[in-house]
Amino acid sequence: MKFIGRKMELEKLNAEYERDGGFVVIYGRRRVGKTTLIKEFLKKKTAFYFLATEELESQSMKRLAGVVARMTKNSLLQKAVFTDWLDLFQVIADYEPDKKKVLVIDEFPYLVKTNPAFPSILQNAWDEILKDSNVMLILSGSLIGMMQKHALSYDSPLYGRRTAQMRLAPLPFTDVYDALALPFDKAVEQYAVTGGVPKYLEFFEDGRDLVDQLKDVVLSKSGFLYEEPFFLLKSESMTAVNYFSIIKAIADGNHKLGKIAGALERV
């Protein structure tokens, strides 16, 4: 699927790129297009893109070293064993010091889960190494609560370092309609189903009947969106069981607040 919209977001990112010491925090729900936006922005730029995962910290360092090795074409880094994040950040800062570079840490909360001290480590790296080394830093994440707590809140070691933040929302209807080869009424129907979430739009075709596509994508047990509510609640809520209980109560025919509360008390 081609890149759609995000004109204002790209303009903001490019403005931050032009300044000294740009530090941008991008967050928002899953599937909303954060990584796609970042990769569109990175085109034709010298960039180190690192996608964090749930793994041992040593493995994360090894993978970032691999990213740096490929970008700098320094094969020795691929074989090096790093035990300190600051050493890796220093290598990035030292690479072509006169050229502007972008360092992206995508899914930042996973690094915090692995090492709760990582925000402090990154604060030190930013203050002592990256800020004055022609580097723009982008932190991105889908776990909204963790992004707010560890990257934006007053209690975070990173508080006061960012120069901009974006809470990415689904695409507006106007951007989606301009990109679709659909009559207005059909575009409205499709938007009502997808909510402007870019990932969901990928699974709907302009030329097929929308009801047939809903059967395949949403109602079929093998469809991409069949278990999407379950995945979203499990990944973005600390107490998903409460939300599942409420949804089940509503599905059982309890549509008023009192009846929902009553159904939950009987569980």
Short mmCIF file of C-alpha atoms in Angstrom, two decimals:
data_model
loop_
_atom_site.label_atom_id
_atom_site.label_comp_id
_atom_site.label_asym_id
_atom_site.label_seq_id
_atom_site.Cartn_x
_atom_site.Cartn_y
_atom_site.Cartn_z
CA MET A 1 0.00 0.00 0.00
CA LYS A 2 1.38 3.41 -0.93
CA PHE A 3 2.13 6.04 1.68
CA ILE A 4 -0.96 8.15 2.46
CA GLY A 5 -1.24 11.60 4.05
CA ARG A 6 0.83 12.61 7.09
CA LYS A 7 1.88 15.86 5.40
CA MET A 8 1.92 17.88 8.64
CA GLU A 9 3.80 15.14 10.50
CA LEU A 10 6.48 14.93 7.81
CA GLU A 11 6.86 18.71 7.78
CA LYS A 12 7.33 18.69 11.55
CA LEU A 13 9.91 15.91 11.41
CA ASN A 14 11.84 17.71 8.69
CA ALA A 15 11.77 20.92 10.74
CA GLU A 16 13.21 19.01 13.69
CA TYR A 17 15.84 17.51 11.39
CA GLU A 18 17.01 20.99 10.44
CA ARG A 19 17.53 22.12 14.01
CA ASP A 20 20.44 21.32 16.30
CA GLY A 21 19.72 18.53 18.73
CA GLY A 22 16.27 17.41 17.56
CA PHE A 23 14.70 14.84 19.91
CA VAL A 24 11.23 13.64 18.88
CA VAL A 25 8.91 11.24 20.69
CA ILE A 26 6.31 9.50 18.50
CA TYR A 27 3.64 7.32 20.05
CA GLY A 28 0.20 5.94 19.31
CA ARG A 29 -1.81 2.75 19.15
CA ARG A 30 -0.62 -0.26 17.17
CA ARG A 31 -1.19 -0.37 13.40
CA VAL A 32 -1.56 3.42 13.19
CA GLY A 33 1.48 3.86 10.94
CA LYS A 34 4.29 5.11 13.20
CA THR A 35 7.00 2.98 11.62
CA THR A 36 5.76 3.73 8.11
CA LEU A 37 5.86 7.47 8.84
CA ILE A 38 9.37 7.21 10.25
CA LYS A 39 10.67 5.22 7.28
CA GLU A 40 9.11 7.69 4.85
CA PHE A 41 10.89 10.51 6.71
CA LEU A 42 14.21 8.62 6.67
CA LYS A 43 14.36 8.34 2.88
CA LYS A 44 17.59 9.83 1.50
CA LYS A 45 18.91 10.47 5.04
CA THR A 46 21.80 8.91 6.92
CA ALA A 47 19.88 6.89 9.48
CA PHE A 48 20.35 4.19 12.08
CA TYR A 49 16.98 2.46 12.51
CA PHE A 50 16.71 0.03 15.42
CA LEU A 51 13.55 -1.94 16.20
CA ALA A 52 13.57 -3.11 19.82
CA THR A 53 12.06 -6.48 20.71
CA GLU A 54 11.42 -8.47 23.84
CA GLU A 55 14.84 -10.06 24.23
CA LEU A 56 17.88 -10.02 26.51
CA GLU A 57 19.66 -6.68 26.72
CA SER A 58 22.87 -8.25 25.41
CA GLN A 59 20.98 -9.39 22.30
CA SER A 60 19.60 -5.89 21.78
CA MET A 61 23.11 -4.45 21.94
CA LYS A 62 24.30 -7.06 19.46
CA ARG A 63 21.52 -6.24 17.00
CA LEU A 64 22.12 -2.49 17.29
CA ALA A 65 25.83 -3.14 16.69
CA GLY A 66 24.76 -4.98 13.53
CA VAL A 67 22.69 -1.98 12.41
CA VAL A 68 25.66 0.33 12.99
CA ALA A 69 28.05 -2.06 11.24
CA ARG A 70 25.89 -2.20 8.11
CA MET A 71 25.37 1.56 8.04
CA THR A 72 29.03 2.43 8.60
CA LYS A 73 30.26 -0.54 6.52
CA ASN A 74 32.52 -1.48 9.43
CA SER A 75 32.40 -5.28 9.56
CA LEU A 76 34.51 -5.34 12.75
CA LEU A 77 31.57 -3.91 14.70
CA GLN A 78 29.50 -6.95 13.77
CA LYS A 79 31.98 -9.15 15.63
CA ALA A 80 32.54 -6.80 18.58
CA VAL A 81 30.90 -7.54 21.93
CA PHE A 82 29.40 -4.43 23.53
CA THR A 83 28.54 -4.35 27.23
CA ASP A 84 27.76 -0.62 27.49
CA TRP A 85 25.12 1.26 25.50
CA LEU A 86 27.21 4.43 25.64
CA ASP A 87 29.94 2.81 23.58
CA LEU A 88 27.44 2.07 20.82
CA PHE A 89 26.02 5.59 20.89
CA GLN A 90 29.54 6.98 20.71
CA VAL A 91 30.21 4.99 17.52
CA ILE A 92 27.08 6.50 15.97
CA ALA A 93 28.10 10.01 17.03
CA ASP A 94 31.62 9.58 15.62
CA TYR A 95 30.43 8.38 12.20
CA GLU A 96 30.84 11.16 9.60
CA PRO A 97 30.67 13.91 12.27
CA ASP A 98 29.99 16.68 9.74
CA LYS A 99 26.92 14.91 8.32
CA LYS A 100 23.49 15.00 9.96
CA LYS A 101 22.40 11.57 11.20
CA VAL A 102 19.13 10.18 12.55
CA LEU A 103 18.97 7.55 15.27
CA VAL A 104 15.59 5.82 15.61
CA ILE A 105 14.73 3.56 18.53
CA ASP A 106 11.41 1.99 17.58
CA GLU A 107 9.31 0.21 20.24
CA PHE A 108 11.36 1.94 22.93
CA PRO A 109 9.24 0.45 25.80
CA TYR A 110 10.66 -3.02 25.12
CA LEU A 111 14.12 -1.78 26.12
CA VAL A 112 12.63 -0.33 29.31
CA LYS A 113 10.96 -3.66 30.10
CA THR A 114 14.32 -5.39 29.75
CA ASN A 115 16.24 -2.75 31.70
CA PRO A 116 14.21 -0.23 33.77
CA ALA A 117 17.33 1.96 33.93
CA PHE A 118 17.43 2.41 30.15
CA PRO A 119 15.77 5.89 30.23
CA SER A 120 18.57 7.06 32.53
CA ILE A 121 21.17 5.49 30.23
CA LEU A 122 19.61 7.25 27.24
CA GLN A 123 19.46 10.53 29.14
CA ASN A 124 23.20 10.30 29.78
CA ALA A 125 23.86 9.36 26.15
CA TRP A 126 21.80 12.31 24.90
CA ASP A 127 23.32 14.86 27.27
CA GLU A 128 26.94 13.74 26.95
CA ILE A 129 27.21 12.29 23.43
CA LEU A 130 24.33 12.66 20.98
CA LYS A 131 22.92 16.15 21.52
CA ASP A 132 26.03 17.96 20.27
CA SER A 133 27.08 15.36 17.68
CA ASN A 134 24.85 16.25 14.72
CA VAL A 135 22.38 13.50 15.66
CA MET A 136 18.57 13.66 15.62
CA LEU A 137 16.98 11.14 18.00
CA ILE A 138 13.52 9.62 17.49
CA LEU A 139 11.88 7.42 20.12
CA SER A 140 8.76 5.56 19.04
CA GLY A 141 6.40 3.16 20.76
CA SER A 142 2.95 1.60 20.76
CA LEU A 143 2.56 1.08 24.52
CA ILE A 144 1.06 4.49 25.15
CA GLY A 145 1.15 4.36 28.95
CA MET A 146 4.82 3.37 28.98
CA MET A 147 5.75 6.01 26.40
CA GLN A 148 4.07 8.69 28.50
CA LYS A 149 5.67 7.46 31.70
CA HIS A 150 9.21 6.81 30.50
CA ALA A 151 9.63 9.38 27.71
CA LEU A 152 7.28 12.26 28.44
CA SER A 153 6.35 12.49 32.11
CA TYR A 154 7.94 14.81 34.67
CA ASP A 155 9.26 11.78 36.58
CA SER A 156 11.16 10.41 33.57
CA PRO A 157 14.92 10.99 33.33
CA LEU A 158 14.24 12.06 29.73
CA TYR A 159 11.87 14.85 30.80
CA GLY A 160 12.85 18.18 29.26
CA ARG A 161 15.06 16.64 26.57
CA ARG A 162 12.52 16.24 23.78
CA THR A 163 12.03 19.06 21.32
CA ALA A 164 8.75 17.71 19.92
CA GLN A 165 6.25 14.91 20.42
CA MET A 166 3.56 13.38 18.22
CA ARG A 167 0.66 11.22 19.29
CA LEU A 168 -0.16 9.69 15.94
CA ALA A 169 -3.87 9.33 15.20
CA PRO A 170 -5.59 7.29 12.47
CA LEU A 171 -5.71 8.90 9.04
CA PRO A 172 -8.52 11.41 8.48
CA PHE A 173 -11.23 10.48 5.99
CA THR A 174 -10.14 13.15 3.50
CA ASP A 175 -6.66 11.62 3.12
CA VAL A 176 -8.06 8.10 2.74
CA TYR A 177 -10.76 9.16 0.26
CA ASP A 178 -8.19 10.94 -1.93
CA ALA A 179 -6.16 7.73 -2.11
CA LEU A 180 -9.06 5.35 -2.83
CA ALA A 181 -10.63 4.56 -6.20
CA LEU A 182 -14.10 4.39 -4.64
CA PRO A 183 -17.34 6.38 -4.92
CA PHE A 184 -17.96 8.62 -1.92
CA ASP A 185 -20.60 6.39 -0.31
CA LYS A 186 -18.43 3.27 -0.65
CA ALA A 187 -15.43 5.12 0.75
CA VAL A 188 -17.50 6.17 3.77
CA GLU A 189 -18.56 2.56 4.37
CA GLN A 190 -14.97 1.32 4.18
CA TYR A 191 -13.72 4.10 6.46
CA ALA A 192 -16.43 3.25 8.98
CA VAL A 193 -15.00 -0.27 9.15
CA THR A 194 -11.27 0.57 9.19
CA GLY A 195 -11.42 3.80 11.18
CA GLY A 196 -8.57 5.20 9.11
CA VAL A 197 -6.05 2.75 10.61
CA PRO A 198 -3.48 2.30 7.80
CA LYS A 199 -2.75 -1.37 8.52
CA TYR A 200 -6.44 -2.27 8.31
CA LEU A 201 -6.80 -0.48 4.98
CA GLU A 202 -4.28 -2.90 3.47
CA PHE A 203 -6.79 -5.75 3.74
CA PHE A 204 -9.63 -4.09 1.82
CA GLU A 205 -9.70 -3.91 -1.98
CA ASP A 206 -11.46 -1.19 -3.93
CA GLY A 207 -13.10 -3.52 -6.45
CA ARG A 208 -14.65 -6.11 -4.10
CA ASP A 209 -17.97 -6.06 -2.27
CA LEU A 210 -17.39 -4.71 1.26
CA VAL A 211 -19.63 -7.32 2.93
CA ASP A 212 -17.68 -10.15 1.30
CA GLN A 213 -14.43 -8.59 2.48
CA LEU A 214 -15.78 -8.24 6.02
CA LYS A 215 -16.57 -11.95 6.02
CA ASP A 216 -13.01 -12.76 4.95
CA VAL A 217 -11.08 -10.22 7.04
CA VAL A 218 -13.20 -9.73 10.18
CA LEU A 219 -15.65 -12.60 10.64
CA SER A 220 -13.55 -15.51 9.43
CA LYS A 221 -11.54 -17.12 12.24
CA SER A 222 -8.50 -17.03 9.97
CA GLY A 223 -9.06 -13.38 9.03
CA PHE A 224 -6.46 -10.79 10.07
CA LEU A 225 -8.88 -8.74 12.17
CA TYR A 226 -10.77 -11.61 13.81
CA GLU A 227 -8.63 -11.59 16.98
CA GLU A 228 -7.42 -8.00 16.69
CA PRO A 229 -9.49 -6.75 19.69
CA PHE A 230 -7.99 -9.49 21.84
CA PHE A 231 -4.43 -8.63 20.75
CA LEU A 232 -4.95 -4.89 21.29
CA LEU A 233 -6.37 -5.29 24.78
CA LYS A 234 -3.70 -7.77 25.82
CA SER A 235 -0.84 -5.59 24.59
CA GLU A 236 -2.08 -2.15 25.63
CA SER A 237 -3.84 -2.80 28.93
CA MET A 238 -2.41 -3.94 32.25
CA THR A 239 -5.82 -5.29 33.32
CA ALA A 240 -7.21 -6.71 30.10
CA VAL A 241 -9.40 -9.18 32.02
CA ASN A 242 -11.66 -6.31 33.15
CA TYR A 243 -12.21 -5.12 29.59
CA PHE A 244 -12.87 -8.64 28.31
CA SER A 245 -15.45 -9.13 31.05
CA ILE A 246 -17.24 -5.91 30.10
CA ILE A 247 -17.26 -6.82 26.40
CA LYS A 248 -18.62 -10.29 27.18
CA ALA A 249 -21.38 -8.78 29.33
CA ILE A 250 -22.39 -6.50 26.46
CA ALA A 251 -22.30 -9.42 24.02
CA ASP A 252 -24.67 -11.30 26.34
CA GLY A 253 -27.28 -8.58 25.85
CA ASN A 254 -26.53 -6.21 28.74
CA HIS A 255 -26.58 -2.82 27.04
CA LYS A 256 -27.25 -0.48 29.97
CA LEU A 257 -24.72 0.53 32.59
CA GLY A 258 -26.72 -0.97 35.47
CA LYS A 259 -27.17 -4.29 33.71
CA ILE A 260 -23.48 -4.46 32.78
CA ALA A 261 -22.52 -3.79 36.41
CA GLY A 262 -24.99 -6.42 37.58
CA ALA A 263 -23.62 -8.99 35.15
CA LEU A 264 -20.07 -8.31 36.33
CA GLU A 265 -21.04 -8.72 39.98
CA ARG A 266 -22.38 -12.21 39.24
CA VAL A 267 -19.09 -13.32 37.63
#
